DNA sequence: GCTAATTACGGGACCCGTAATAATT
DNA sequence: AATTATTACGGGTCCCGTAATTAGC
C-alpha cells in the first residue's frame, strides 16, 4: 500500500471529482483514474461511485478514507522523527494506581482490554 | 512510502541480516539490498549499519523501525475495515463533563493540548 | 578465504501523459 | 452538446533475478 495513492484517493474524495483532483495534484486525469482503479483492485472492493457529476464514496470507500487520513498522519510523523532522530520523545510510560481505590478497579480491567501496542499490566505491588 | 518496503525493512532488522531476510521474504538478496538503499534514499538518511556479520540500526533507523510497526498495524486495520465495512465502529465520540467539577478544570486544558486528530473542545454549555 | 553485502545488467511490471471513446444530463 | 470518466497505447521508470564484484573478518 502506497501512501502516495492514499493521498490521491483522499484528494479525489475531498473535491468529489477525479478531474479536479488530477488538476490539483498536477497529474493527468487518466493517470489518476487508473490509480483509483488500482486502489480498488488492491482492496478488491469498489471504493468510488462514479457519475457524470463526479464521484462519491461506497461504504468500503468511507472506511478507507478514514484510515487513509490516519496513515498519512503516521507517515508525516515518521518522516519527522527519522529526519531528526533524538528530537522525538521515546521510551516507556509507567502508570501507577493507588491500590483499592476506585481507579484501580476501573482502570486495570480497562487497560487489560484496550487494544494498544505494548501495554503490559501487572498485579498489585507495594512501592516503598 | 510503500508499506511493503517497511515490512521488508522490519524483517531485515529483526533477523539482523539482509541475506536471511531475503530468504524469508522469498526474494533475491540483491533485490532486498536495493530496497534498503532506496529506503535510505527516500528518507535521505542512513538507516542500517552494514558489516560482514549482518546489519544493525542507526538512530534514524531505530526511529523508522518504531514507526514502521505502527504503520503496518494501521495498514492491517485499514484492510480489515475496508473488506468488511460496517463491522468496525465509526462516528464521533462526544465527551461531556459536569461543569465546575475538578474533572472540568483538569480535563479541558488537557484535551486542548493533547495531540490527537479531530479533537474539538467547546466551552461550558448547559444541557437540559 | 569466507561470509555478507553491493554493483552490473537484462527482462518484466507499473506509472504517466496524449489521444480517442463511452456515458449521462 | 457538454462534462466527466474510462480505455488504448507508447515511453520512461522502477523492481526483480542472475551474475560478477567489493569489503571486512
mmCIF file of C-alpha atoms (C1' of nucleotides) in Angstrom:
data_model
loop_
_atom_site.group_PDB
_atom_site.id
_atom_site.type_symbol
_atom_site.label_atom_id
_atom_site.label_comp_id
_atom_site.label_asym_id
_atom_site.label_seq_id
_atom_site.Cartn_x
_atom_site.Cartn_y
_atom_site.Cartn_z
ATOM 1 C CA UNK A 1 0.000 0.000 0.000
ATOM 2 C CA UNK A 2 1.495 3.269 -1.122
ATOM 3 C CA UNK A 3 0.797 6.438 0.812
ATOM 4 C CA UNK A 4 1.003 8.390 -2.411
ATOM 5 C CA UNK A 5 -2.063 6.548 -3.659
ATOM 6 C CA UNK A 6 -3.842 7.142 -0.398
ATOM 7 C CA UNK A 7 -3.159 10.865 -0.662
ATOM 8 C CA UNK A 8 -4.519 10.860 -4.200
ATOM 9 C CA UNK A 9 -7.603 8.990 -3.051
ATOM 10 C CA UNK A 10 -8.214 11.491 -0.287
ATOM 11 C CA UNK A 11 -7.884 14.364 -2.712
ATOM 12 C CA UNK A 12 -10.341 12.770 -5.114
ATOM 13 C CA UNK A 13 -12.855 12.268 -2.356
ATOM 14 C CA UNK A 14 -12.376 15.729 -0.916
ATOM 15 C CA UNK A 15 -13.017 17.543 -4.172
ATOM 16 C CA UNK A 16 -15.548 14.949 -5.346
ATOM 17 C CA UNK A 17 -14.089 14.748 -8.819
ATOM 18 C CA UNK A 18 -11.261 12.867 -10.476
ATOM 19 C CA UNK A 19 -10.762 15.632 -12.985
ATOM 20 C CA UNK A 20 -10.359 18.431 -10.487
ATOM 21 C CA UNK A 21 -8.253 16.298 -8.173
ATOM 22 C CA UNK A 22 -5.912 15.462 -11.061
ATOM 23 C CA UNK A 23 -5.547 19.131 -11.811
ATOM 24 C CA UNK A 24 -4.764 19.904 -8.178
ATOM 25 C CA UNK A 25 -2.271 17.030 -7.992
ATOM 26 C CA UNK A 26 -0.626 18.098 -11.255
ATOM 27 C CA UNK A 27 -1.165 14.801 -12.989
ATOM 28 C CA UNK A 28 -3.331 13.816 -15.943
ATOM 29 C CA UNK A 29 -6.878 12.611 -15.345
ATOM 30 C CA UNK A 30 -6.419 9.155 -16.877
ATOM 31 C CA UNK A 31 -3.408 8.564 -14.678
ATOM 32 C CA UNK A 32 -5.397 9.391 -11.580
ATOM 33 C CA UNK A 33 -8.343 7.361 -12.779
ATOM 34 C CA UNK A 34 -6.029 4.390 -13.188
ATOM 35 C CA UNK A 35 -4.693 4.898 -9.706
ATOM 36 C CA UNK A 36 -8.200 4.709 -8.298
ATOM 37 C CA UNK A 37 -8.892 1.552 -10.276
ATOM 38 C CA UNK A 38 -5.642 0.104 -8.989
ATOM 39 C CA UNK A 39 -6.624 1.012 -5.441
ATOM 40 C CA UNK A 40 -9.928 -0.775 -5.837
ATOM 41 C CA UNK A 41 -8.069 -3.751 -7.233
ATOM 42 C CA UNK A 42 -5.711 -3.767 -4.282
ATOM 43 C CA UNK A 43 -8.613 -3.916 -1.826
ATOM 44 C CA UNK A 44 -10.861 -5.980 -4.089
ATOM 45 C CA UNK A 45 -13.639 -3.532 -3.331
ATOM 46 C CA UNK A 46 -15.432 -0.762 -5.128
ATOM 47 C CA UNK A 47 -14.441 2.416 -3.347
ATOM 48 C CA UNK A 48 -15.952 5.135 -5.510
ATOM 49 C CA UNK A 49 -19.330 5.610 -7.099
ATOM 50 C CA UNK A 50 -18.786 7.271 -10.464
ATOM 51 C CA UNK A 51 -21.280 9.585 -12.043
ATOM 52 C CA UNK A 52 -21.049 12.188 -14.762
ATOM 53 C CA UNK A 53 -21.200 14.764 -11.997
ATOM 54 C CA UNK A 54 -18.253 13.434 -10.048
ATOM 55 C CA UNK A 55 -17.586 10.681 -7.550
ATOM 56 C CA UNK A 56 -18.900 9.692 -4.144
ATOM 57 C CA UNK A 57 -17.929 7.050 -1.610
ATOM 58 C CA UNK A 58 -19.097 3.494 -1.095
ATOM 59 C CA UNK A 59 -19.107 2.171 2.487
ATOM 60 C CA UNK A 60 -15.781 0.490 1.826
ATOM 61 C CA UNK A 61 -14.506 3.770 0.415
ATOM 62 C CA UNK A 62 -15.615 5.583 3.521
ATOM 63 C CA UNK A 63 -13.689 3.125 5.662
ATOM 64 C CA UNK A 64 -10.571 3.567 3.584
ATOM 65 C CA UNK A 65 -10.958 7.326 3.587
ATOM 66 C CA UNK A 66 -10.898 7.291 7.364
ATOM 67 C CA UNK A 67 -7.864 5.066 7.674
ATOM 68 C CA UNK A 68 -6.036 6.848 4.889
ATOM 69 C CA UNK A 69 -6.047 10.020 6.957
ATOM 70 C CA UNK A 70 -4.585 8.175 9.906
ATOM 71 C CA UNK A 71 -1.874 6.564 7.828
ATOM 72 C CA UNK A 72 -0.868 9.805 6.186
ATOM 73 C CA UNK A 73 -0.501 11.438 9.565
ATOM 74 C CA UNK A 74 1.588 8.493 10.703
ATOM 75 C CA UNK A 75 3.743 8.871 7.637
ATOM 76 C CA UNK A 76 4.335 12.535 8.352
ATOM 77 C CA UNK A 77 5.261 11.764 11.917
ATOM 78 C CA UNK A 78 7.603 9.010 10.774
ATOM 79 C CA UNK A 79 9.383 11.367 8.398
ATOM 80 C CA UNK A 80 9.806 13.923 11.138
ATOM 81 C CA UNK A 81 11.229 11.519 13.651
ATOM 82 C CA UNK A 82 13.509 9.855 11.123
ATOM 83 C CA UNK A 83 14.961 13.081 9.768
ATOM 84 C CA UNK A 84 15.582 14.345 13.286
ATOM 85 C CA UNK A 85 16.192 11.304 15.436
ATOM 86 C CA UNK A 86 16.514 12.172 19.098
ATOM 87 C CA UNK A 87 14.063 15.057 18.986
ATOM 88 C CA UNK A 88 11.098 12.808 19.463
ATOM 89 C CA UNK A 89 10.446 11.519 22.935
ATOM 90 C CA UNK A 90 10.653 7.786 23.214
ATOM 91 C CA UNK A 91 10.786 5.170 25.880
ATOM 92 C CA UNK A 92 8.297 3.710 28.261
ATOM 93 C CA UNK A 93 5.431 5.175 30.165
ATOM 94 C CA UNK A 94 4.644 3.684 33.516
ATOM 95 C CA UNK A 95 1.260 4.220 35.091
ATOM 96 C CA UNK A 96 0.763 3.556 38.778
ATOM 97 C CA UNK A 97 -2.581 3.479 40.584
ATOM 98 C CA UNK A 98 -3.293 3.619 44.303
ATOM 99 C CA UNK A 99 -4.411 0.141 45.345
ATOM 100 C CA UNK A 100 -8.013 -0.467 46.410
ATOM 101 C CA UNK A 101 -9.152 2.818 45.001
ATOM 102 C CA UNK A 102 -11.993 3.084 42.529
ATOM 103 C CA UNK A 103 -9.400 3.999 39.893
ATOM 104 C CA UNK A 104 -7.764 0.606 40.247
ATOM 105 C CA UNK A 105 -10.944 -1.394 39.920
ATOM 106 C CA UNK A 106 -11.986 0.569 36.873
ATOM 107 C CA UNK A 107 -8.722 1.259 35.065
ATOM 108 C CA UNK A 108 -6.993 -2.076 35.468
ATOM 109 C CA UNK A 109 -9.585 -4.195 33.631
ATOM 110 C CA UNK A 110 -9.854 -1.444 31.062
ATOM 111 C CA UNK A 111 -6.123 -1.398 30.403
ATOM 112 C CA UNK A 112 -6.094 -5.149 30.022
ATOM 113 C CA UNK A 113 -8.821 -4.975 27.407
ATOM 114 C CA UNK A 114 -7.690 -1.949 25.446
ATOM 115 C CA UNK A 115 -6.144 -2.739 22.104
ATOM 116 C CA UNK A 116 -2.931 -0.709 22.192
ATOM 117 C CA UNK A 117 0.513 -1.963 21.388
ATOM 118 C CA UNK A 118 2.951 -2.693 24.151
ATOM 119 C CA UNK A 119 0.581 -2.314 27.054
ATOM 120 C CA UNK A 120 1.591 -4.514 29.947
ATOM 121 C CA UNK A 121 -0.329 -4.692 33.181
ATOM 122 C CA UNK A 122 0.958 -6.024 36.466
ATOM 123 C CA UNK A 123 -0.837 -7.027 39.633
ATOM 124 C CA UNK A 124 -0.829 -5.098 42.855
ATOM 125 C CA UNK A 125 2.627 -4.340 44.190
ATOM 126 C CA UNK A 126 3.664 -2.153 47.048
ATOM 127 C CA UNK A 127 6.087 0.642 46.319
ATOM 128 C CA UNK A 128 8.119 1.928 49.235
ATOM 129 C CA UNK B 1 6.112 5.401 1.158
ATOM 130 C CA UNK B 2 5.251 1.796 0.486
ATOM 131 C CA UNK B 3 4.250 -0.459 3.344
ATOM 132 C CA UNK B 4 5.828 -3.369 1.510
ATOM 133 C CA UNK B 5 9.200 -1.702 1.881
ATOM 134 C CA UNK B 6 8.547 -1.029 5.523
ATOM 135 C CA UNK B 7 7.724 -4.682 6.104
ATOM 136 C CA UNK B 8 10.932 -5.672 4.350
ATOM 137 C CA UNK B 9 12.894 -3.225 6.476
ATOM 138 C CA UNK B 10 11.400 -4.618 9.648
ATOM 139 C CA UNK B 11 12.254 -8.138 8.604
ATOM 140 C CA UNK B 12 15.837 -7.163 7.837
ATOM 141 C CA UNK B 13 16.207 -5.528 11.227
ATOM 142 C CA UNK B 14 14.536 -8.380 13.080
ATOM 143 C CA UNK B 15 16.779 -11.063 11.662
ATOM 144 C CA UNK B 16 19.798 -8.762 11.529
ATOM 145 C CA UNK B 17 20.785 -9.834 8.045
ATOM 146 C CA UNK B 18 19.787 -8.883 4.517
ATOM 147 C CA UNK B 19 20.567 -12.333 3.236
ATOM 148 C CA UNK B 20 18.421 -14.227 5.693
ATOM 149 C CA UNK B 21 15.609 -11.688 5.440
ATOM 150 C CA UNK B 22 15.619 -12.065 1.657
ATOM 151 C CA UNK B 23 15.330 -15.806 2.037
ATOM 152 C CA UNK B 24 12.417 -15.435 4.452
ATOM 153 C CA UNK B 25 10.684 -12.914 2.182
ATOM 154 C CA UNK B 26 11.211 -15.145 -0.860
ATOM 155 C CA UNK B 27 13.067 -12.537 -2.853
ATOM 156 C CA UNK B 28 16.643 -12.375 -4.058
ATOM 157 C CA UNK B 29 19.197 -10.795 -1.805
ATOM 158 C CA UNK B 30 20.311 -8.028 -4.208
ATOM 159 C CA UNK B 31 16.685 -7.017 -4.682
ATOM 160 C CA UNK B 32 16.249 -6.588 -0.962
ATOM 161 C CA UNK B 33 19.544 -4.777 -0.674
ATOM 162 C CA UNK B 34 18.336 -2.338 -3.328
ATOM 163 C CA UNK B 35 15.108 -1.822 -1.447
ATOM 164 C CA UNK B 36 17.046 -0.839 1.647
ATOM 165 C CA UNK B 37 19.175 1.565 -0.357
ATOM 166 C CA UNK B 38 16.008 3.001 -1.868
ATOM 167 C CA UNK B 39 14.517 3.399 1.596
ATOM 168 C CA UNK B 40 17.581 5.299 2.755
ATOM 169 C CA UNK B 41 17.306 7.453 -0.336
ATOM 170 C CA UNK B 42 13.671 8.169 0.374
ATOM 171 C CA UNK B 43 14.482 9.418 3.869
ATOM 172 C CA UNK B 44 17.881 10.873 2.947
ATOM 173 C CA UNK B 45 19.297 9.100 5.965
ATOM 174 C CA UNK B 46 21.485 6.105 6.631
ATOM 175 C CA UNK B 47 19.242 3.589 8.333
ATOM 176 C CA UNK B 48 21.420 0.491 8.535
ATOM 177 C CA UNK B 49 24.991 -0.119 9.604
ATOM 178 C CA UNK B 50 26.415 -2.821 7.372
ATOM 179 C CA UNK B 51 29.023 -5.256 8.488
ATOM 180 C CA UNK B 52 30.179 -8.632 7.240
ATOM 181 C CA UNK B 53 28.257 -10.131 10.145
ATOM 182 C CA UNK B 54 24.947 -8.552 9.289
ATOM 183 C CA UNK B 55 23.263 -5.215 9.804
ATOM 184 C CA UNK B 56 22.334 -3.049 12.780
ATOM 185 C CA UNK B 57 20.367 0.164 13.179
ATOM 186 C CA UNK B 58 21.397 3.789 13.135
ATOM 187 C CA UNK B 59 19.406 6.205 15.328
ATOM 188 C CA UNK B 60 17.378 7.217 12.281
ATOM 189 C CA UNK B 61 16.839 3.548 11.521
ATOM 190 C CA UNK B 62 15.608 2.970 15.041
ATOM 191 C CA UNK B 63 13.084 5.770 14.638
ATOM 192 C CA UNK B 64 11.843 4.340 11.365
ATOM 193 C CA UNK B 65 11.694 0.855 12.808
ATOM 194 C CA UNK B 66 9.372 2.105 15.507
ATOM 195 C CA UNK B 67 7.058 3.966 13.162
ATOM 196 C CA UNK B 68 7.101 1.188 10.599
ATOM 197 C CA UNK B 69 5.480 -1.115 13.131
ATOM 198 C CA UNK B 70 2.758 1.411 13.787
ATOM 199 C CA UNK B 71 2.083 1.955 10.106
ATOM 200 C CA UNK B 72 1.902 -1.744 9.366
ATOM 201 C CA UNK B 73 -0.625 -2.207 12.104
ATOM 202 C CA UNK B 74 -2.612 0.683 10.703
ATOM 203 C CA UNK B 75 -2.466 -0.925 7.285
ATOM 204 C CA UNK B 76 -3.786 -4.213 8.634
ATOM 205 C CA UNK B 77 -6.601 -2.437 10.394
ATOM 206 C CA UNK B 78 -7.416 -0.497 7.241
ATOM 207 C CA UNK B 79 -7.619 -3.686 5.204
ATOM 208 C CA UNK B 80 -9.913 -5.252 7.753
ATOM 209 C CA UNK B 81 -12.307 -2.352 7.928
ATOM 210 C CA UNK B 82 -12.359 -1.891 4.169
ATOM 211 C CA UNK B 83 -13.020 -5.514 3.375
ATOM 212 C CA UNK B 84 -15.801 -5.642 5.945
ATOM 213 C CA UNK B 85 -17.269 -2.154 6.115
ATOM 214 C CA UNK B 86 -19.873 -1.820 8.807
ATOM 215 C CA UNK B 87 -18.193 -4.183 11.221
ATOM 216 C CA UNK B 88 -15.931 -1.500 12.562
ATOM 217 C CA UNK B 89 -17.433 1.102 14.807
ATOM 218 C CA UNK B 90 -17.145 4.585 13.419
ATOM 219 C CA UNK B 91 -18.505 8.012 14.028
ATOM 220 C CA UNK B 92 -17.945 10.609 16.679
ATOM 221 C CA UNK B 93 -17.328 10.362 20.356
ATOM 222 C CA UNK B 94 -18.715 13.119 22.492
ATOM 223 C CA UNK B 95 -17.367 13.640 25.989
ATOM 224 C CA UNK B 96 -19.336 15.703 28.452
ATOM 225 C CA UNK B 97 -18.050 16.887 31.812
ATOM 226 C CA UNK B 98 -20.014 18.245 34.747
ATOM 227 C CA UNK B 99 -19.255 21.977 34.924
ATOM 228 C CA UNK B 100 -17.233 23.373 37.822
ATOM 229 C CA UNK B 101 -16.033 19.945 38.834
ATOM 230 C CA UNK B 102 -12.373 19.104 39.254
ATOM 231 C CA UNK B 103 -12.682 16.961 36.130
ATOM 232 C CA UNK B 104 -13.503 20.008 34.052
ATOM 233 C CA UNK B 105 -10.637 22.108 35.279
ATOM 234 C CA UNK B 106 -8.216 19.264 34.701
ATOM 235 C CA UNK B 107 -9.509 17.556 31.585
ATOM 236 C CA UNK B 108 -10.428 20.552 29.480
ATOM 237 C CA UNK B 109 -6.970 22.135 29.299
ATOM 238 C CA UNK B 110 -5.562 18.652 28.773
ATOM 239 C CA UNK B 111 -7.853 17.902 25.876
ATOM 240 C CA UNK B 112 -6.956 21.204 24.264
ATOM 241 C CA UNK B 113 -3.293 20.386 24.453
ATOM 242 C CA UNK B 114 -3.369 16.727 23.508
ATOM 243 C CA UNK B 115 -2.159 15.974 20.009
ATOM 244 C CA UNK B 116 -4.933 13.759 18.673
ATOM 245 C CA UNK B 117 -6.725 14.157 15.384
ATOM 246 C CA UNK B 118 -10.183 15.630 15.278
ATOM 247 C CA UNK B 119 -10.406 16.681 18.874
ATOM 248 C CA UNK B 120 -12.651 19.673 19.274
ATOM 249 C CA UNK B 121 -13.345 21.312 22.597
ATOM 250 C CA UNK B 122 -16.229 23.618 23.383
ATOM 251 C CA UNK B 123 -16.833 25.933 26.282
ATOM 252 C CA UNK B 124 -19.329 25.387 29.043
ATOM 253 C CA UNK B 125 -22.858 24.820 27.815
ATOM 254 C CA UNK B 126 -25.905 23.786 29.725
ATOM 255 C CA UNK B 127 -27.685 20.635 28.604
ATOM 256 C CA UNK B 128 -31.336 20.339 29.554
ATOM 257 C "C1'" DG C 1 39.489 -17.464 2.140
ATOM 258 C "C1'" DC C 2 34.652 -16.933 3.898
ATOM 259 C "C1'" DT C 3 30.784 -14.531 4.642
ATOM 260 C "C1'" DA C 4 27.764 -10.910 3.609
ATOM 261 C "C1'" DA C 5 26.907 -7.009 1.175
ATOM 262 C "C1'" DT C 6 26.952 -4.235 -3.160
ATOM 263 C "C1'" DT C 7 27.117 -3.112 -8.277
ATOM 264 C "C1'" DA C 8 26.008 -4.569 -13.323
ATOM 265 C "C1'" DC C 9 22.679 -5.678 -16.373
ATOM 266 C "C1'" DG C 10 18.653 -7.535 -18.844
ATOM 267 C "C1'" DG C 11 13.535 -8.578 -18.704
ATOM 268 C "C1'" DG C 12 9.032 -7.541 -16.925
ATOM 269 C "C1'" DA C 13 5.691 -4.751 -14.471
ATOM 270 C "C1'" DC C 14 3.988 -0.429 -13.172
ATOM 271 C "C1'" DC C 15 3.081 4.729 -13.844
ATOM 272 C "C1'" DC C 16 2.226 8.633 -16.589
ATOM 273 C "C1'" DG C 17 0.756 11.521 -20.470
ATOM 274 C "C1'" DT C 18 -1.636 12.062 -25.019
ATOM 275 C "C1'" DA C 19 -5.377 10.680 -27.764
ATOM 276 C "C1'" DA C 20 -9.631 8.550 -28.557
ATOM 277 C "C1'" DT C 21 -14.082 6.531 -26.622
ATOM 278 C "C1'" DA C 22 -18.218 5.917 -23.594
ATOM 279 C "C1'" DA C 23 -21.879 7.556 -20.649
ATOM 280 C "C1'" DT C 24 -25.027 10.642 -18.501
ATOM 281 C "C1'" DT C 25 -27.509 15.164 -18.242
ATOM 282 C "C1'" DA D 1 -23.608 19.441 -26.780
ATOM 283 C "C1'" DA D 2 -21.062 19.483 -22.547
ATOM 284 C "C1'" DT D 3 -18.994 17.411 -18.777
ATOM 285 C "C1'" DT D 4 -16.855 13.505 -16.607
ATOM 286 C "C1'" DA D 5 -14.869 9.245 -16.538
ATOM 287 C "C1'" DT D 6 -12.777 5.332 -18.934
ATOM 288 C "C1'" DT D 7 -9.911 2.579 -22.406
ATOM 289 C "C1'" DA D 8 -5.797 2.460 -25.787
ATOM 290 C "C1'" DC D 9 -1.184 2.907 -26.386
ATOM 291 C "C1'" DG D 10 3.697 4.392 -26.321
ATOM 292 C "C1'" DG D 11 7.691 5.870 -23.436
ATOM 293 C "C1'" DG D 12 10.057 6.061 -19.155
ATOM 294 C "C1'" DT D 13 10.972 4.381 -14.559
ATOM 295 C "C1'" DC D 14 11.121 1.183 -11.013
ATOM 296 C "C1'" DC D 15 11.536 -3.778 -9.317
ATOM 297 C "C1'" DC D 16 13.358 -8.264 -9.510
ATOM 298 C "C1'" DG D 17 16.556 -12.073 -10.504
ATOM 299 C "C1'" DT D 18 21.129 -13.802 -12.182
ATOM 300 C "C1'" DA D 19 25.924 -12.998 -12.376
ATOM 301 C "C1'" DA D 20 30.041 -10.689 -11.092
ATOM 302 C "C1'" DT D 21 32.483 -7.669 -7.701
ATOM 303 C "C1'" DT D 22 33.779 -5.474 -3.316
ATOM 304 C "C1'" DA D 23 34.554 -5.282 1.753
ATOM 305 C "C1'" DG D 24 35.627 -6.829 6.302
ATOM 306 C "C1'" DC D 25 36.919 -10.665 9.448
#
